[in-house]
Coordinates of C-alpha atoms and ligand atoms in Angstrom, one line a residue:
M1 CA 35.8 -252.8 82.4
S2 CA 34.6 -252.0 79.1
E3 CA 32.4 -255.1 79.1
E4 CA 30.9 -254.0 82.4
K5 CA 29.9 -250.7 80.9
S6 CA 28.2 -252.3 78.0
V7 CA 26.2 -254.4 80.4
S8 CA 25.1 -251.4 82.5
K9 CA 24.4 -249.5 79.2
K10 CA 22.2 -252.4 78.0
L11 CA 20.5 -252.6 81.3
K12 CA 19.9 -248.8 81.3
D13 CA 18.3 -249.1 77.9
E14 CA 16.0 -251.6 79.3
L15 CA 15.1 -249.9 82.5
F16 CA 15.4 -246.1 82.2
Y17 CA 12.7 -244.0 80.8
N18 CA 14.3 -241.7 78.2
R19 CA 12.8 -238.7 76.7
K20 CA 14.1 -237.6 73.4
N21 CA 13.4 -234.6 71.1
G22 CA 10.7 -235.7 68.7
L23 CA 12.4 -234.0 65.8
L24 CA 15.3 -236.4 66.3
K25 CA 13.0 -239.4 66.7
C26 CA 10.8 -239.0 63.7
D27 CA 11.1 -239.6 59.9
E28 CA 11.4 -236.6 57.7
D29 CA 7.9 -237.2 56.2
I30 CA 6.3 -236.9 59.6
I31 CA 7.9 -233.5 60.1
K32 CA 6.8 -232.5 56.7
S33 CA 3.3 -233.5 57.4
A34 CA 3.5 -231.4 60.7
F35 CA 4.5 -228.3 58.8
R36 CA 1.9 -228.9 56.2
Y37 CA -0.8 -229.4 58.9
C38 CA 0.1 -226.1 60.6
E39 CA -0.5 -224.1 57.4
E40 CA -4.3 -224.5 57.9
Y41 CA -3.9 -224.2 61.6
K42 CA -2.5 -220.7 61.2
N43 CA -5.4 -219.7 58.9
F44 CA -7.8 -221.0 61.7
L45 CA -6.1 -218.9 64.4
N46 CA -6.7 -215.8 62.2
S47 CA -10.3 -216.6 61.4
A48 CA -11.2 -217.6 64.9
K49 CA -10.0 -215.2 67.5
T50 CA -13.1 -215.3 69.6
E51 CA -15.3 -218.2 70.8
R52 CA -18.1 -217.0 68.5
E53 CA -15.8 -217.0 65.5
A54 CA -14.3 -220.3 66.4
V55 CA -17.9 -221.9 66.6
K56 CA -18.9 -220.3 63.2
T57 CA -15.6 -221.4 61.5
A58 CA -15.8 -225.0 62.9
I59 CA -19.5 -225.4 62.0
K60 CA -18.7 -224.2 58.5
K61 CA -15.9 -226.7 58.1
A62 CA -18.0 -229.5 59.6
E63 CA -21.1 -228.8 57.3
E64 CA -18.7 -229.2 54.4
K65 CA -17.9 -232.6 55.7
G66 CA -21.6 -233.6 56.1
F67 CA -22.3 -232.7 59.7
V68 CA -25.9 -231.5 60.4
P69 CA -27.6 -230.0 63.4
F70 CA -28.9 -232.7 65.7
E71 CA -32.6 -233.1 65.9
R72 CA -34.3 -234.8 68.8
G73 CA -36.6 -237.5 67.8
K74 CA -34.8 -238.3 64.6
E75 CA -32.8 -241.6 64.3
Y76 CA -29.2 -241.5 63.3
K77 CA -27.3 -244.5 62.2
A78 CA -23.6 -245.5 62.6
G79 CA -21.4 -243.1 60.6
D80 CA -23.8 -240.2 60.7
K81 CA -22.3 -236.8 61.7
V82 CA -24.3 -234.3 63.9
Y83 CA -23.6 -231.2 66.0
F84 CA -25.0 -229.4 68.9
N85 CA -24.7 -225.6 68.8
N86 CA -24.9 -224.2 72.3
R87 CA -25.7 -220.4 72.0
S88 CA -23.1 -219.9 69.2
K89 CA -20.3 -220.1 71.8
T90 CA -19.9 -223.8 72.5
V91 CA -20.4 -226.6 70.1
A92 CA -20.1 -230.4 70.1
F93 CA -19.6 -232.5 67.1
A94 CA -20.5 -236.2 67.1
V95 CA -19.9 -239.1 64.7
I96 CA -22.3 -241.9 65.6
G97 CA -20.5 -245.2 66.4
K98 CA -21.1 -248.7 65.3
Q99 CA -21.5 -249.9 68.9
P100 CA -24.5 -248.8 71.0
I101 CA -23.9 -245.5 72.7
E102 CA -24.4 -247.1 76.1
N103 CA -21.1 -248.8 75.5
G104 CA -19.6 -245.4 76.0
V105 CA -18.4 -242.5 73.8
N106 CA -14.9 -241.1 73.3
I107 CA -14.8 -237.4 73.9
T108 CA -12.2 -234.8 73.2
A109 CA -12.8 -231.4 74.8
A110 CA -10.9 -228.2 74.1
H111 CA -11.7 -224.6 74.8
I112 CA -12.0 -221.8 72.3
D113 CA -12.3 -218.8 74.6
S114 CA -8.9 -216.9 75.3
P115 CA -7.7 -214.2 77.8
R116 CA -8.6 -210.7 76.3
L117 CA -10.2 -207.4 77.2
D118 CA -14.0 -207.2 77.1
L119 CA -15.8 -203.8 76.8
K120 CA -17.7 -202.8 79.9
P121 CA -21.5 -202.4 79.5
N122 CA -21.1 -198.6 79.3
P123 CA -17.7 -198.3 77.8
L124 CA -17.6 -195.1 75.6
Y125 CA -16.2 -191.9 77.0
E126 CA -14.2 -188.8 76.1
E127 CA -11.3 -187.2 77.9
I128 CA -9.3 -184.2 76.8
D129 CA -10.7 -184.5 73.3
L130 CA -9.8 -188.2 72.9
G131 CA -12.4 -191.0 72.6
L132 CA -11.8 -194.2 74.7
F133 CA -13.3 -197.5 75.7
K134 CA -13.4 -198.8 79.3
T135 CA -12.5 -202.5 79.4
H136 CA -12.8 -205.4 81.9
Y137 CA -10.2 -208.0 81.4
Y138 CA -11.3 -211.7 80.8
G139 CA -9.1 -214.5 82.1
G140 CA -5.7 -214.4 83.6
I141 CA -3.6 -211.7 81.8
K142 CA -0.4 -209.9 82.6
K143 CA -2.0 -206.5 82.1
Y144 CA 1.3 -204.7 81.0
Q145 CA 1.4 -207.0 78.0
W146 CA -1.7 -205.5 76.5
T147 CA -0.3 -201.9 76.2
A148 CA 1.2 -200.5 73.0
V149 CA 0.3 -203.2 70.7
P150 CA -2.2 -203.1 67.8
L151 CA -5.7 -204.3 68.8
A152 CA -8.9 -205.4 67.1
I153 CA -12.5 -205.3 68.2
H154 CA -14.6 -208.5 67.6
G155 CA -18.0 -209.3 68.8
V156 CA -21.8 -208.6 68.5
F157 CA -24.4 -205.9 69.2
A158 CA -27.6 -207.7 70.3
K159 CA -30.5 -205.2 69.8
K160 CA -33.8 -205.0 71.4
D161 CA -35.6 -206.1 68.2
G162 CA -33.8 -209.5 68.5
S163 CA -31.3 -208.8 65.6
V164 CA -27.7 -209.5 66.2
T165 CA -25.0 -207.4 64.4
E166 CA -21.4 -208.8 64.1
V167 CA -18.5 -206.5 64.5
C168 CA -14.9 -207.2 63.4
I169 CA -12.5 -204.2 63.0
G170 CA -8.8 -204.3 62.9
E171 CA -8.2 -207.5 61.0
D172 CA -7.9 -206.3 57.3
D173 CA -4.8 -204.6 56.4
N174 CA -6.7 -201.5 55.6
D175 CA -8.7 -201.5 58.8
P176 CA -7.9 -199.0 61.5
K177 CA -6.5 -200.6 64.7
F178 CA -6.9 -199.7 68.3
V179 CA -4.4 -199.4 71.2
V180 CA -4.0 -199.1 75.0
N181 CA -1.6 -196.4 75.5
D182 CA 1.3 -196.8 78.1
L183 CA 3.3 -194.2 80.0
L184 CA 6.5 -192.9 78.4
P185 CA 9.6 -194.1 80.3
H186 CA 10.8 -190.4 80.8
L187 CA 7.8 -189.9 83.1
A188 CA 7.5 -193.3 84.6
K189 CA 9.6 -192.9 87.7
E190 CA 6.6 -193.5 90.0
Q191 CA 5.2 -196.3 87.8
Y192 CA 8.5 -198.1 87.8
K193 CA 8.0 -198.5 91.7
R194 CA 4.8 -200.5 91.2
T195 CA 4.9 -204.3 91.2
L196 CA 4.8 -206.0 87.8
A197 CA 1.2 -207.0 88.5
E198 CA 0.3 -203.5 89.1
G199 CA 2.6 -202.0 86.5
I200 CA -0.7 -201.4 84.5
K201 CA -3.8 -201.4 86.5
A202 CA -7.0 -202.9 85.3
E203 CA -8.7 -199.5 85.1
E204 CA -5.8 -198.2 83.0
L205 CA -6.6 -200.6 80.3
N206 CA -8.5 -198.0 78.3
V207 CA -8.6 -198.4 74.5
L208 CA -8.0 -195.4 72.3
I209 CA -10.6 -195.3 69.6
G210 CA -10.6 -191.7 68.0
S211 CA -9.8 -188.0 68.3
M212 CA -11.8 -186.2 65.7
P213 CA -14.6 -183.9 67.0
F214 CA -17.9 -183.7 65.2
K215 CA -17.3 -180.7 62.9
D216 CA -18.9 -177.3 62.7
D217 CA -20.3 -177.4 66.1
E218 CA -19.9 -176.3 69.7
G219 CA -20.3 -178.1 73.0
S220 CA -18.9 -181.0 75.0
E221 CA -18.1 -184.6 73.9
L222 CA -17.8 -183.9 70.3
V223 CA -15.3 -186.7 69.8
K224 CA -17.6 -189.2 71.4
L225 CA -20.5 -187.8 69.3
N226 CA -18.5 -188.3 66.1
I227 CA -17.6 -191.9 67.0
L228 CA -21.2 -192.7 67.8
K229 CA -22.2 -191.2 64.5
I230 CA -19.7 -193.5 62.7
L231 CA -21.0 -196.5 64.7
N232 CA -24.6 -195.5 64.0
E233 CA -24.0 -195.3 60.3
K234 CA -22.0 -198.6 60.2
Y235 CA -24.0 -200.8 62.6
G236 CA -27.2 -198.9 63.3
V237 CA -26.4 -198.6 67.0
T238 CA -26.7 -195.9 69.6
E239 CA -24.7 -195.6 72.9
E240 CA -27.4 -197.5 74.7
D241 CA -26.8 -200.7 72.6
F242 CA -23.5 -201.3 74.2
L243 CA -25.6 -202.4 77.2
S244 CA -26.4 -205.6 75.4
A245 CA -23.2 -206.1 73.3
E246 CA -20.3 -208.5 73.7
L247 CA -17.3 -206.8 72.2
E248 CA -13.9 -208.3 72.7
I249 CA -10.5 -206.6 72.3
V250 CA -7.9 -209.0 70.8
P251 CA -4.4 -208.5 69.3
A252 CA -4.8 -207.3 65.7
F253 CA -1.7 -209.2 64.4
K254 CA -1.9 -212.5 62.5
S255 CA -0.3 -215.8 63.3
S256 CA 3.1 -216.5 61.8
D257 CA 6.0 -218.9 61.6
L258 CA 8.7 -218.3 64.2
G259 CA 12.4 -218.9 63.9
F260 CA 14.8 -219.2 61.0
D261 CA 13.8 -222.9 60.6
R262 CA 10.0 -222.0 60.7
S263 CA 9.6 -224.9 63.3
L264 CA 7.5 -222.7 65.7
I265 CA 4.2 -220.8 65.5
G266 CA 3.5 -217.4 67.1
S267 CA -0.1 -216.2 67.5
Y268 CA -2.7 -214.9 69.9
G269 CA -5.2 -217.4 71.3
Q270 CA -3.2 -220.7 71.0
D271 CA -4.5 -221.5 74.4
D272 CA -6.5 -223.3 73.6
R273 CA -7.0 -223.2 69.8
V274 CA -3.9 -225.3 69.6
C275 CA -5.9 -228.2 70.9
A276 CA -9.3 -227.1 69.6
Y277 CA -8.0 -227.2 66.0
P278 CA -6.7 -230.7 66.3
A279 CA -9.9 -232.0 68.1
L280 CA -12.0 -230.3 65.4
T281 CA -9.9 -231.7 62.4
A282 CA -9.7 -235.1 64.0
V283 CA -13.4 -235.5 64.5
L284 CA -14.0 -234.2 60.9
D285 CA -11.5 -237.0 59.7
V286 CA -13.2 -239.7 61.7
E287 CA -15.2 -242.2 59.6
N288 CA -17.4 -245.0 61.0
P289 CA -15.8 -245.2 64.4
E290 CA -16.4 -248.2 66.7
K291 CA -17.7 -246.0 69.5
T292 CA -19.4 -242.6 69.1
A293 CA -16.8 -239.9 68.8
I294 CA -17.5 -236.4 70.2
A295 CA -15.3 -233.3 70.0
I296 CA -16.4 -230.4 72.2
L297 CA -15.2 -226.9 71.6
T298 CA -16.3 -224.9 74.7
D299 CA -16.4 -221.4 76.0
K300 CA -15.6 -219.9 79.4
E301 CA -12.8 -222.1 80.5
E302 CA -10.5 -219.2 81.2
I303 CA -12.9 -217.9 83.8
G304 CA -13.5 -221.3 85.4
S305 CA -15.9 -223.0 83.0
E306 CA -18.8 -221.1 84.6
G307 CA -22.1 -220.3 82.9
N308 CA -24.3 -222.0 80.4
T309 CA -21.7 -222.1 77.8
G310 CA -19.0 -223.4 80.1
L311 CA -18.4 -227.1 80.8
N312 CA -19.3 -226.7 84.4
S313 CA -22.8 -226.6 83.0
N314 CA -24.9 -229.6 82.1
F315 CA -24.2 -229.1 78.5
V316 CA -22.2 -232.4 78.1
L317 CA -24.6 -234.3 80.2
H318 CA -27.5 -233.1 78.0
T319 CA -25.6 -233.8 74.7
I320 CA -24.8 -237.4 75.7
G321 CA -28.4 -237.7 77.1
D322 CA -29.8 -236.7 73.7
L323 CA -27.6 -239.2 71.9
A324 CA -28.3 -242.0 74.3
K325 CA -32.0 -241.3 74.3
M326 CA -32.0 -241.7 70.5
Q327 CA -31.1 -245.3 71.0
D328 CA -33.3 -245.7 74.1
G329 CA -30.2 -245.9 76.0
D330 CA -29.4 -244.8 79.7
V331 CA -27.3 -241.6 80.0
T332 CA -25.8 -242.7 83.3
V333 CA -24.6 -246.0 81.8
T334 CA -23.3 -244.2 78.8
I335 CA -21.3 -241.8 80.9
R336 CA -19.9 -244.4 83.1
N337 CA -18.5 -246.2 80.1
S338 CA -17.2 -243.0 78.5
R339 CA -13.6 -241.8 78.1
C340 CA -12.3 -238.3 77.6
L341 CA -9.2 -236.4 76.6
S342 CA -9.3 -232.9 78.1
A343 CA -7.4 -231.2 75.4
D344 CA -5.6 -228.2 76.8
V345 CA -2.1 -226.6 76.8
N346 CA 0.6 -227.0 79.4
A347 CA 3.4 -224.7 80.2
G348 CA 6.4 -225.5 78.1
M349 CA 9.8 -225.0 79.8
D350 CA 11.2 -221.5 78.7
P351 CA 15.0 -221.4 78.6
T352 CA 14.9 -218.1 80.2
F353 CA 12.5 -219.0 83.1
Q354 CA 13.6 -222.5 83.9
D355 CA 13.5 -221.9 87.7
V356 CA 9.7 -222.1 88.0
M357 CA 9.7 -225.6 86.5
E358 CA 11.0 -228.9 87.9
K359 CA 12.8 -230.2 84.9
R360 CA 12.1 -233.9 85.3
N361 CA 8.4 -233.2 85.1
A362 CA 8.2 -230.2 82.8
S363 CA 7.2 -230.4 79.2
L364 CA 9.5 -229.4 76.4
L365 CA 8.9 -227.9 73.1
N366 CA 9.1 -230.5 70.2
Y367 CA 9.0 -233.5 72.6
G368 CA 5.5 -234.2 71.5
V369 CA 2.0 -234.0 73.0
V370 CA 1.9 -233.6 76.8
V371 CA 0.0 -235.9 79.1
T372 CA -0.9 -234.2 82.3
K373 CA -2.2 -236.6 84.9
Y374 CA -3.3 -233.7 87.1
T375 CA -3.2 -229.9 87.0
G376 CA -4.5 -227.8 90.1
S377 CA -2.4 -226.1 92.7
R378 CA -0.8 -226.7 96.1
G379 CA -1.6 -230.3 97.3
K380 CA -3.5 -231.3 94.0
S381 CA -6.3 -229.0 94.8
D382 CA -9.0 -228.5 92.0
T383 CA -7.9 -231.3 89.8
S384 CA -9.4 -234.6 88.9
D385 CA -6.1 -236.5 88.8
A386 CA -6.6 -239.3 86.3
S387 CA -6.3 -242.9 87.6
A388 CA -3.2 -244.9 86.9
E389 CA -5.3 -247.4 85.1
Y390 CA -6.7 -244.9 82.7
T391 CA -3.2 -243.2 82.3
A392 CA -1.9 -246.7 81.3
Q393 CA -4.6 -247.1 78.7
I394 CA -3.7 -243.8 77.1
R395 CA 0.1 -244.7 77.3
A396 CA -0.6 -247.9 75.6
M397 CA -2.6 -246.1 72.8
L398 CA 0.1 -243.5 72.2
D399 CA 2.9 -246.1 72.1
K400 CA 1.0 -248.4 69.8
E401 CA 0.3 -245.7 67.3
G402 CA 3.9 -244.3 67.4
I403 CA 2.7 -241.0 68.8
I404 CA 5.6 -238.9 70.3
W405 CA 4.6 -237.8 73.8
Q406 CA 5.8 -236.7 77.2
A407 CA 4.4 -236.4 80.7
G408 CA 4.2 -232.9 82.3
E409 CA 3.2 -231.1 85.4
L410 CA 2.2 -227.3 85.6
G411 CA 5.4 -226.0 87.1
K412 CA 7.1 -226.6 90.3
V413 CA 4.9 -227.6 93.3
D414 CA 3.6 -224.4 95.1
A415 CA 4.9 -222.2 92.2
G416 CA 1.4 -221.4 91.3
G417 CA -0.9 -223.6 89.3
G418 CA -4.1 -223.8 87.2
G419 CA -7.0 -225.9 86.0
T420 CA -8.7 -227.2 82.9
V421 CA -12.1 -228.5 82.0
A422 CA -11.0 -232.0 83.0
K423 CA -12.4 -232.0 86.5
Y424 CA -16.0 -231.0 85.3
L425 CA -16.0 -233.9 83.0
A426 CA -14.6 -236.3 85.5
N427 CA -17.2 -235.1 87.9
L428 CA -19.9 -236.6 85.6
G429 CA -18.3 -239.9 86.2
M430 CA -16.2 -240.7 83.1
D431 CA -12.5 -241.3 82.7
V432 CA -10.6 -238.0 82.0
I433 CA -7.0 -237.1 81.4
D434 CA -5.4 -233.8 80.2
L435 CA -3.5 -234.0 77.0
G436 CA -2.3 -231.1 74.9
V437 CA 0.5 -229.0 73.6
P438 CA 3.3 -227.1 75.5
V439 CA 3.1 -223.4 75.1
L440 CA 5.6 -220.6 75.8
S441 CA 4.2 -217.1 76.8
M442 CA 0.9 -218.7 77.7
H443 CA -1.9 -216.1 78.0
S444 CA 0.2 -213.3 76.4
P445 CA -1.0 -211.6 73.2
F446 CA 1.5 -213.7 71.2
E447 CA 1.9 -217.3 72.4
T448 CA 4.5 -219.8 71.0
T449 CA 4.1 -223.4 70.0
A450 CA 6.1 -226.0 68.1
K451 CA 4.5 -227.4 64.8
F452 CA 5.6 -230.9 65.7
D453 CA 3.7 -230.9 69.0
V454 CA 0.6 -229.5 67.3
Y455 CA 0.6 -232.3 64.8
M456 CA 1.2 -235.0 67.4
C457 CA -1.9 -233.5 69.2
Y458 CA -3.9 -234.0 66.0
R459 CA -2.8 -237.5 65.6
T460 CA -3.7 -238.3 69.2
M461 CA -7.2 -236.8 68.9
Y462 CA -7.7 -238.8 65.7
I463 CA -6.5 -242.1 67.1
F464 CA -8.5 -241.7 70.3
M465 CA -11.8 -241.0 68.5
K466 CA -11.5 -243.3 65.4
Ligands
MN501 MN1 -6.3 -223.6 78.4
MN502 MN1 -5.7 -220.6 79.7

């Protein structure tokens, strides 16, 4: 009997696919490296809360490593490092490979926009002696999560004279913060009857920005006047300048370690900076790759990759085209031979909300980087669904390099769904698969990830591009 058991055990070891917690699989030094890696990641989260700030921070880091703006007509040789800045909101970094570009490029693509509250074009108003901003939410948020938390304002005023003035208030400890107020429970009897989706309505996401009337005067809207006076002194703007501004309201708190053991990270904007930072640091670490390595940090994923800074534009086509042309290569041939990791988060299984997941195919925290063959919703709508062959290539690469990884789906079938930039890149004609980090409380003001998974994501991006 006991011998029979050991035979079945042996056979099981051979035939069963076993997932295991990465922290139990890995040496202490890998876990230490993960913790060390995430120290700088947390700083990146604090300095790059918007797509513009992420582009700026990324370019600064890249220039320190020798990246220069790509110039058409100039010849770059193997090992050279260039970048393509698309309107300060999307950026592509490339390290020229030893092989001809027509042999294909290795692309990692992550997004640097996150759900938030944008100011409306005409946002400023005063009600009962209080000053407020009207907002229009960006991306998929649970609106009730944005009330009664400290908020900061980031963005730009673009003026008619062509100048652009940057704004960032609420991040310094000494800075004032802003808030969307919620109704007190004592008087919320009617509000409690609303559905969760309607608990706070979009037009109730109004940001409190001041209460002091312009002194020694009479008349209406003196609080609004005083706020405009402050803004005029600080930024040289009038109310009309809001019409050509992009001001984004984001949580004012900073990233931090989570848990007694410090194994987790809490922060705003980890979807998808938790993949953007690994893609960026990986391309900065790549030296003399065989094939040209490209890391793309893109805007507009959270609203469907639309617009000229989203990946549903021709930005990738043009970028690869510029690189191919430099070697008198053909862009079509290049794209056909190219591979991509669409680096985006997946929903990690939350112990409290397990029923939306199908546990055999849900990603778990600390089980490593998640490979997501397809996203979408219903019957695989709106997804590129990577081929078995390409998935096998990626499996082989991960296993060869000792990367801890897992496969994941985005929740139970028909529970909901979502998408990434994968399909837009796949539609160009290259091989693409989604790969990223499992996240809890995705799209909330304070998202949770595990340091181990972040590091495995970095290792994957590096190995893929090197
Ligand atoms: Mn995402
Ligand atoms: Mn998202």
